[in-house]
Amino acid sequence: MPGITSADVARESGVSRTTVSYVLTGRSGVSISEDTRRRVHETAARLGYAPSAAARALRTGRSDLVLCILPDWPVGPVIETLLDELADGLSGRGLSVLVHHGRRTRPLSDLWRAVTPRAVIGFAPFADDDLLAMRRAGIQVLGTLGEEHRPDAGLPAESQLEIGALQVRHLAVRGHRRLGYAWPTDARLEVFARDRLLGVRRTCAGLALEEPLVLPVGLEAVDAAAAVRRWREQGVTAVAAYNDDVALAVLAGLRGEGLTCPDDCAVVGVDDVPAARLAAPPLTTVSQSIGVQARYLAALVLADLDGLEKPSHPGHGLQLVERDSA
């Protein structure tokens, strides 16, 4: 039936349009019986009515979109999992995730004004003027991992420092004194690699280990083999890799040189991607517990939607997943 409105649902259900609105938008804090809620949902389904996102945007000044601003980063399993779980966590409240990925050719203000989002989640720092403009417009602005997304001080991210520290501590406990660091060759990853390497260097210094030998490692076995030869020449017995992809390349480089892991050289990655469990040997890695982060971000958005107190941050959820490579 064309042209069905909330008034039709209200009349058929025997309730007010306000009640229909509260029920179908999932409004909390309103006393509506379960029988009434069920009747409204059943009537809406029978009539083929769905609340209009455009109409809600006109009424409230905001849509039911959560805008994720993703910089020009490679999108792998970690980011994909985060976005999937975030979307799942918000879908039950009628919110949808819209992702903007890559370099922006137009001002950020053009984007958020066009979609009038409920919230904006930044995966990299926002400029101060963008941050101020969005907040003045009543848009909730969030960062990932609970870290302040400000470019002012240039301070390292604590979670990234801890990743490097976890790698080093694990290797040091196993008797490794001379470490290598496998740096990614994709320049887009430098913002993370820099802080992870700083965590590695600080922890090496704190444990009286030698300065790690940093070498770039591309995702080709021949490139990784060249790095392995350099590390071996310098007495390196273990490698902390930027992430699991780079660590898997190091494993291929070791095989190419006729070496075994962890006997000739131990390797630790980051991210705990599915391939890490299937590697030969299975890869020891640092898990970032992406599900924890996704649920926290979803909880922040929903708390704002319901006018509730901001939930406390659950921590970064980092943990060392020990397997056979180190």
PDB file of N, CA, C and O in Angstrom, residues 223-254:
ATOM      1  N   ASP A 223      62.463  -9.724  -0.810  1.00  0.00           N
ATOM      2  CA  ASP A 223      62.817  -8.558   0.004  1.00  0.00           C
ATOM      3  C   ASP A 223      63.022  -8.960   1.463  1.00  0.00           C
ATOM      4  O   ASP A 223      63.962  -8.500   2.120  1.00  0.00           O
ATOM      5  N   ALA A 224      62.128  -9.813   1.944  1.00  0.00           N
ATOM      6  CA  ALA A 224      62.250 -10.259   3.331  1.00  0.00           C
ATOM      7  C   ALA A 224      63.517 -11.067   3.537  1.00  0.00           C
ATOM      8  O   ALA A 224      64.173 -10.951   4.584  1.00  0.00           O
ATOM      9  N   ALA A 225      63.901 -11.882   2.559  1.00  0.00           N
ATOM     10  CA  ALA A 225      65.120 -12.684   2.680  1.00  0.00           C
ATOM     11  C   ALA A 225      66.351 -11.792   2.789  1.00  0.00           C
ATOM     12  O   ALA A 225      67.286 -12.085   3.554  1.00  0.00           O
ATOM     13  N   ALA A 226      66.361 -10.686   2.048  1.00  0.00           N
ATOM     14  CA  ALA A 226      67.485  -9.752   2.130  1.00  0.00           C
ATOM     15  C   ALA A 226      67.588  -9.151   3.529  1.00  0.00           C
ATOM     16  O   ALA A 226      68.689  -9.007   4.081  1.00  0.00           O
ATOM     17  N   ALA A 227      66.434  -8.809   4.119  1.00  0.00           N
ATOM     18  CA  ALA A 227      66.446  -8.277   5.481  1.00  0.00           C
ATOM     19  C   ALA A 227      66.911  -9.327   6.473  1.00  0.00           C
ATOM     20  O   ALA A 227      67.693  -9.031   7.395  1.00  0.00           O
ATOM     21  N   VAL A 228      66.481 -10.570   6.292  1.00  0.00           N
ATOM     22  CA  VAL A 228      66.900 -11.659   7.178  1.00  0.00           C
ATOM     23  C   VAL A 228      68.417 -11.821   7.144  1.00  0.00           C
ATOM     24  O   VAL A 228      69.051 -12.010   8.195  1.00  0.00           O
ATOM     25  N   ARG A 229      68.988 -11.736   5.968  1.00  0.00           N
ATOM     26  CA  ARG A 229      70.455 -11.867   5.865  1.00  0.00           C
ATOM     27  C   ARG A 229      71.140 -10.757   6.655  1.00  0.00           C
ATOM     28  O   ARG A 229      72.133 -11.014   7.365  1.00  0.00           O
ATOM     29  N   ARG A 230      70.652  -9.519   6.547  1.00  0.00           N
ATOM     30  CA  ARG A 230      71.238  -8.414   7.291  1.00  0.00           C
ATOM     31  C   ARG A 230      71.118  -8.646   8.792  1.00  0.00           C
ATOM     32  O   ARG A 230      72.074  -8.416   9.548  1.00  0.00           O
ATOM     33  N   TRP A 231      69.958  -9.073   9.229  1.00  0.00           N
ATOM     34  CA  TRP A 231      69.781  -9.320  10.663  1.00  0.00           C
ATOM     35  C   TRP A 231      70.714 -10.411  11.161  1.00  0.00           C
ATOM     36  O   TRP A 231      71.325 -10.289  12.219  1.00  0.00           O
ATOM     37  N   ARG A 232      70.839 -11.460  10.388  1.00  0.00           N
ATOM     38  CA  ARG A 232      71.704 -12.572  10.794  1.00  0.00           C
ATOM     39  C   ARG A 232      73.161 -12.115  10.880  1.00  0.00           C
ATOM     40  O   ARG A 232      73.895 -12.516  11.794  1.00  0.00           O
ATOM     41  N   GLU A 233      73.563 -11.287   9.953  1.00  0.00           N
ATOM     42  CA  GLU A 233      74.943 -10.781   9.964  1.00  0.00           C
ATOM     43  C   GLU A 233      75.221  -9.962  11.218  1.00  0.00           C
ATOM     44  O   GLU A 233      76.375  -9.912  11.697  1.00  0.00           O
ATOM     45  N   GLN A 234      74.202  -9.318  11.753  1.00  0.00           N
ATOM     46  CA  GLN A 234      74.366  -8.468  12.933  1.00  0.00           C
ATOM     47  C   GLN A 234      74.004  -9.172  14.237  1.00  0.00           C
ATOM     48  O   GLN A 234      73.912  -8.531  15.277  1.00  0.00           O
ATOM     49  N   GLY A 235      73.791 -10.485  14.182  1.00  0.00           N
ATOM     50  CA  GLY A 235      73.541 -11.251  15.391  1.00  0.00           C
ATOM     51  C   GLY A 235      72.127 -11.170  15.927  1.00  0.00           C
ATOM     52  O   GLY A 235      71.872 -11.527  17.088  1.00  0.00           O
ATOM     53  N   VAL A 236      71.191 -10.722  15.107  1.00  0.00           N
ATOM     54  CA  VAL A 236      69.793 -10.646  15.540  1.00  0.00           C
ATOM     55  C   VAL A 236      69.214 -12.053  15.668  1.00  0.00           C
ATOM     56  O   VAL A 236      69.369 -12.881  14.763  1.00  0.00           O
ATOM     57  N   THR A 237      68.545 -12.330  16.789  1.00  0.00           N
ATOM     58  CA  THR A 237      67.953 -13.654  17.002  1.00  0.00           C
ATOM     59  C   THR A 237      66.428 -13.628  17.067  1.00  0.00           C
ATOM     60  O   THR A 237      65.796 -14.671  17.170  1.00  0.00           O
ATOM     61  N   ALA A 238      65.843 -12.419  17.024  1.00  0.00           N
ATOM     62  CA  ALA A 238      64.382 -12.308  17.078  1.00  0.00           C
ATOM     63  C   ALA A 238      63.961 -11.012  16.417  1.00  0.00           C
ATOM     64  O   ALA A 238      64.669  -9.997  16.486  1.00  0.00           O
ATOM     65  N   VAL A 239      62.772 -11.025  15.795  1.00  0.00           N
ATOM     66  CA  VAL A 239      62.274  -9.862  15.056  1.00  0.00           C
ATOM     67  C   VAL A 239      60.879  -9.506  15.550  1.00  0.00           C
ATOM     68  O   VAL A 239      59.988 -10.371  15.613  1.00  0.00           O
ATOM     69  N   ALA A 240      60.704  -8.251  15.903  1.00  0.00           N
ATOM     70  CA  ALA A 240      59.375  -7.698  16.161  1.00  0.00           C
ATOM     71  C   ALA A 240      58.916  -7.036  14.870  1.00  0.00           C
ATOM     72  O   ALA A 240      59.599  -6.145  14.352  1.00  0.00           O
ATOM     73  N   ALA A 241      57.800  -7.475  14.328  1.00  0.00           N
ATOM     74  CA  ALA A 241      57.303  -6.954  13.058  1.00  0.00           C
ATOM     75  C   ALA A 241      56.202  -5.932  13.292  1.00  0.00           C
ATOM     76  O   ALA A 241      55.456  -6.019  14.276  1.00  0.00           O
ATOM     77  N   TYR A 242      56.076  -4.989  12.360  1.00  0.00           N
ATOM     78  CA  TYR A 242      55.046  -3.960  12.469  1.00  0.00           C
ATOM     79  C   TYR A 242      53.664  -4.576  12.612  1.00  0.00           C
ATOM     80  O   TYR A 242      52.883  -4.176  13.461  1.00  0.00           O
ATOM     81  N   ASN A 243      53.347  -5.558  11.785  1.00  0.00           N
ATOM     82  CA  ASN A 243      52.056  -6.241  11.904  1.00  0.00           C
ATOM     83  C   ASN A 243      52.197  -7.673  11.401  1.00  0.00           C
ATOM     84  O   ASN A 243      53.301  -8.121  11.043  1.00  0.00           O
ATOM     85  N   ASP A 244      51.094  -8.393  11.363  1.00  0.00           N
ATOM     86  CA  ASP A 244      51.147  -9.800  10.974  1.00  0.00           C
ATOM     87  C   ASP A 244      51.530  -9.977   9.509  1.00  0.00           C
ATOM     88  O   ASP A 244      52.211 -10.945   9.154  1.00  0.00           O
ATOM     89  N   ASP A 245      51.078  -9.071   8.633  1.00  0.00           N
ATOM     90  CA  ASP A 245      51.449  -9.190   7.228  1.00  0.00           C
ATOM     91  C   ASP A 245      52.969  -9.127   7.068  1.00  0.00           C
ATOM     92  O   ASP A 245      53.561  -9.926   6.335  1.00  0.00           O
ATOM     93  N   VAL A 246      53.582  -8.165   7.737  1.00  0.00           N
ATOM     94  CA  VAL A 246      55.045  -8.036   7.659  1.00  0.00           C
ATOM     95  C   VAL A 246      55.716  -9.237   8.322  1.00  0.00           C
ATOM     96  O   VAL A 246      56.720  -9.754   7.832  1.00  0.00           O
ATOM     97  N   ALA A 247      55.153  -9.703   9.442  1.00  0.00           N
ATOM     98  CA  ALA A 247      55.716 -10.877  10.119  1.00  0.00           C
ATOM     99  C   ALA A 247      55.653 -12.115   9.225  1.00  0.00           C
ATOM    100  O   ALA A 247      56.602 -12.919   9.188  1.00  0.00           O
ATOM    101  N   LEU A 248      54.556 -12.286   8.492  1.00  0.00           N
ATOM    102  CA  LEU A 248      54.437 -13.430   7.579  1.00  0.00           C
ATOM    103  C   LEU A 248      55.474 -13.333   6.462  1.00  0.00           C
ATOM    104  O   LEU A 248      56.008 -14.356   6.010  1.00  0.00           O
ATOM    105  N   ALA A 249      55.772 -12.110   6.025  1.00  0.00           N
ATOM    106  CA  ALA A 249      56.831 -11.937   5.031  1.00  0.00           C
ATOM    107  C   ALA A 249      58.188 -12.342   5.606  1.00  0.00           C
ATOM    108  O   ALA A 249      59.003 -12.976   4.924  1.00  0.00           O
ATOM    109  N   VAL A 250      58.417 -11.990   6.885  1.00  0.00           N
ATOM    110  CA  VAL A 250      59.685 -12.388   7.522  1.00  0.00           C
ATOM    111  C   VAL A 250      59.787 -13.909   7.596  1.00  0.00           C
ATOM    112  O   VAL A 250      60.858 -14.479   7.334  1.00  0.00           O
ATOM    113  N   LEU A 251      58.685 -14.574   7.923  1.00  0.00           N
ATOM    114  CA  LEU A 251      58.702 -16.039   7.938  1.00  0.00           C
ATOM    115  C   LEU A 251      59.060 -16.594   6.566  1.00  0.00           C
ATOM    116  O   LEU A 251      59.836 -17.562   6.449  1.00  0.00           O
ATOM    117  N   ALA A 252      58.527 -15.989   5.505  1.00  0.00           N
ATOM    118  CA  ALA A 252      58.863 -16.428   4.150  1.00  0.00           C
ATOM    119  C   ALA A 252      60.335 -16.174   3.851  1.00  0.00           C
ATOM    120  O   ALA A 252      61.003 -16.993   3.196  1.00  0.00           O
ATOM    121  N   GLY A 253      60.845 -15.042   4.336  1.00  0.00           N
ATOM    122  CA  GLY A 253      62.262 -14.751   4.143  1.00  0.00           C
ATOM    123  C   GLY A 253      63.168 -15.744   4.852  1.00  0.00           C
ATOM    124  O   GLY A 253      64.212 -16.140   4.324  1.00  0.00           O
ATOM    125  N   LEU A 254      62.774 -16.153   6.049  1.00  0.00           N
ATOM    126  CA  LEU A 254      63.544 -17.171   6.777  1.00  0.00           C
ATOM    127  C   LEU A 254      63.566 -18.488   6.005  1.00  0.00           C
ATOM    128  O   LEU A 254      64.623 -19.124   5.875  1.00  0.00           O
TER     129      LEU A 254
END
